[in-house]
Amino acid sequence: MITSTYLEHDKEKYLRLLQRNFKTIAEHDLQLEILDKGEILNIPKGGTIMNYGHYIRTIPLVLDGVIKVSRENKDGQELFLHYLKAGNTCSITLTCCRIDKKSILKSVAETDVILIAVPVDTMETWTSKYPSWKNFT
């Protein structure tokens, strides 16, 4: 079961993880906005994060753990693409969310995972407001 836990006293812990793993997201105000607008998710090993055919509403910023990303081939068989680790997000997710396209990917936690699910609707504002976010995405 995916749980969302974010207590105010944990804010410094998640801020340190964000700063350590996403060094290119440089502006302190942006880091704080990511924590304020995003949702901290704890996904147990084996938990499905995204499934085929779902609309992408958030961008995952992996703080800890490993996520396996795959897609289906034309015969419906799973085809491994890559792993996302701490400090990563999914470039295909960034593309699909911009054009409001259903996901062609499935992502599953290979280990216990902590991530920040950043709402897609923040992307445009942050792209124009923060140079490091523009470069990141």
Coordinates of C-alpha atoms in Angstrom, one line a residue:
M1 CA 0.0 0.0 0.0
I2 CA 1.3 3.4 -0.9
T3 CA 1.2 5.8 2.0
S4 CA 1.5 9.5 2.1
T5 CA 3.4 10.8 5.1
Y6 CA 4.5 14.3 5.6
L7 CA 4.6 15.8 9.0
E8 CA 5.9 19.3 9.5
H9 CA 8.7 18.1 11.7
D10 CA 9.9 15.9 8.7
K11 CA 10.2 18.9 6.4
E12 CA 13.9 19.3 7.1
K13 CA 14.6 15.6 6.5
Y14 CA 12.9 15.8 3.1
L15 CA 14.5 19.1 2.2
R16 CA 18.0 17.6 2.9
L17 CA 17.1 14.5 0.7
L18 CA 15.9 16.8 -2.1
Q19 CA 19.0 19.0 -1.9
R20 CA 21.4 15.9 -1.8
N21 CA 19.7 14.1 -4.6
F22 CA 18.7 16.9 -6.9
K23 CA 21.6 19.3 -6.8
T24 CA 20.6 20.9 -10.1
I25 CA 17.4 22.2 -8.5
A26 CA 19.2 25.0 -7.0
E27 CA 16.8 27.8 -5.8
H28 CA 15.9 27.4 -2.2
D29 CA 12.4 28.9 -2.8
L30 CA 11.8 26.2 -5.5
Q31 CA 12.9 23.5 -3.1
L32 CA 10.4 24.7 -0.5
E33 CA 7.7 24.9 -3.2
I34 CA 8.4 21.4 -4.2
L35 CA 7.9 20.2 -0.6
D36 CA 4.8 22.4 -0.2
K37 CA 3.0 21.5 -3.5
G38 CA 4.4 17.9 -3.8
E39 CA 3.2 14.8 -2.0
I40 CA 5.7 12.6 -0.2
L41 CA 4.9 9.0 -1.1
N42 CA 6.3 5.9 0.6
I43 CA 5.9 2.9 -1.8
P44 CA 6.8 -0.5 -0.5
K45 CA 8.8 -2.9 -2.6
G46 CA 6.6 -4.3 -5.4
G47 CA 4.1 -1.4 -5.3
T48 CA 2.9 -0.1 -8.6
I49 CA 3.5 3.6 -9.0
M50 CA 2.2 4.1 -12.5
N51 CA 0.3 1.7 -14.8
Y52 CA -0.3 1.6 -18.5
G53 CA -3.1 3.8 -19.8
H54 CA -3.4 6.1 -16.8
Y55 CA -3.1 9.8 -17.2
I56 CA 0.0 11.3 -15.7
R57 CA -0.9 13.9 -13.0
T58 CA 2.3 14.0 -11.1
I59 CA 6.1 14.0 -11.8
P60 CA 8.1 11.6 -9.6
L61 CA 11.2 12.9 -7.9
V62 CA 12.9 9.9 -6.4
L63 CA 14.4 10.6 -3.1
D64 CA 15.3 7.0 -2.1
G65 CA 15.0 3.6 -3.6
V66 CA 14.8 2.1 -7.0
I67 CA 11.9 2.1 -9.5
K68 CA 11.7 -0.3 -12.5
V69 CA 10.3 1.3 -15.6
S70 CA 8.9 -0.8 -18.4
R71 CA 6.4 -0.7 -21.3
E72 CA 4.4 -3.3 -23.3
N73 CA 5.5 -4.5 -26.7
K74 CA 3.0 -5.0 -29.5
D75 CA 2.3 -8.5 -28.2
G76 CA 1.5 -7.2 -24.7
Q77 CA 4.7 -8.5 -23.1
E78 CA 6.6 -6.3 -20.6
L79 CA 9.7 -4.7 -22.0
F80 CA 12.2 -3.4 -19.4
L81 CA 13.4 0.2 -20.2
H82 CA 15.4 1.4 -17.2
Y83 CA 15.7 2.0 -13.5
L84 CA 15.1 5.3 -11.7
K85 CA 17.2 5.8 -8.6
A86 CA 17.5 8.6 -6.1
G87 CA 18.1 11.8 -7.9
N88 CA 16.1 10.7 -11.0
T89 CA 12.8 11.4 -12.6
C90 CA 11.3 9.9 -15.8
S91 CA 11.9 11.8 -19.0
I92 CA 9.1 10.0 -20.7
T93 CA 6.7 11.0 -17.9
L94 CA 7.8 14.7 -18.4
T95 CA 6.9 14.4 -22.1
C96 CA 3.6 12.6 -21.7
C97 CA 2.4 15.0 -19.0
R98 CA 3.0 18.0 -21.2
I99 CA 0.7 16.7 -23.9
D100 CA -1.9 15.2 -21.6
K101 CA -1.2 11.7 -23.0
K102 CA -2.0 8.5 -21.3
S103 CA 1.0 6.7 -19.9
I104 CA 2.7 4.0 -22.1
L105 CA 4.8 3.0 -19.1
K106 CA 4.5 1.0 -16.0
S107 CA 6.7 1.7 -12.9
V108 CA 7.1 -0.6 -10.0
A109 CA 9.1 -0.2 -6.8
E110 CA 12.1 -2.6 -6.9
T111 CA 12.9 -1.6 -3.3
D112 CA 11.1 0.5 -0.8
V113 CA 10.8 3.9 -2.4
I114 CA 10.4 7.5 -1.1
L115 CA 9.4 10.1 -3.8
I116 CA 7.9 13.5 -4.1
A117 CA 4.9 13.5 -6.5
V118 CA 5.0 16.9 -8.0
P119 CA 1.7 18.0 -9.6
V120 CA 1.9 18.5 -13.3
D121 CA 0.1 21.8 -13.1
T122 CA 3.1 23.4 -11.4
M123 CA 5.5 22.7 -14.3
E124 CA 4.7 25.8 -16.4
T125 CA 4.8 28.2 -13.5
W126 CA 8.1 26.8 -12.3
T127 CA 9.6 26.7 -15.8
S128 CA 9.1 30.4 -16.2
K129 CA 9.9 31.3 -12.5
Y130 CA 13.0 29.1 -11.8
P131 CA 15.9 28.7 -14.3
S132 CA 17.0 25.4 -12.6
W133 CA 13.6 23.8 -13.0
K134 CA 13.6 24.8 -16.7
N135 CA 17.0 23.2 -17.1
F136 CA 15.9 20.1 -15.1
T137 CA 12.8 19.5 -17.2

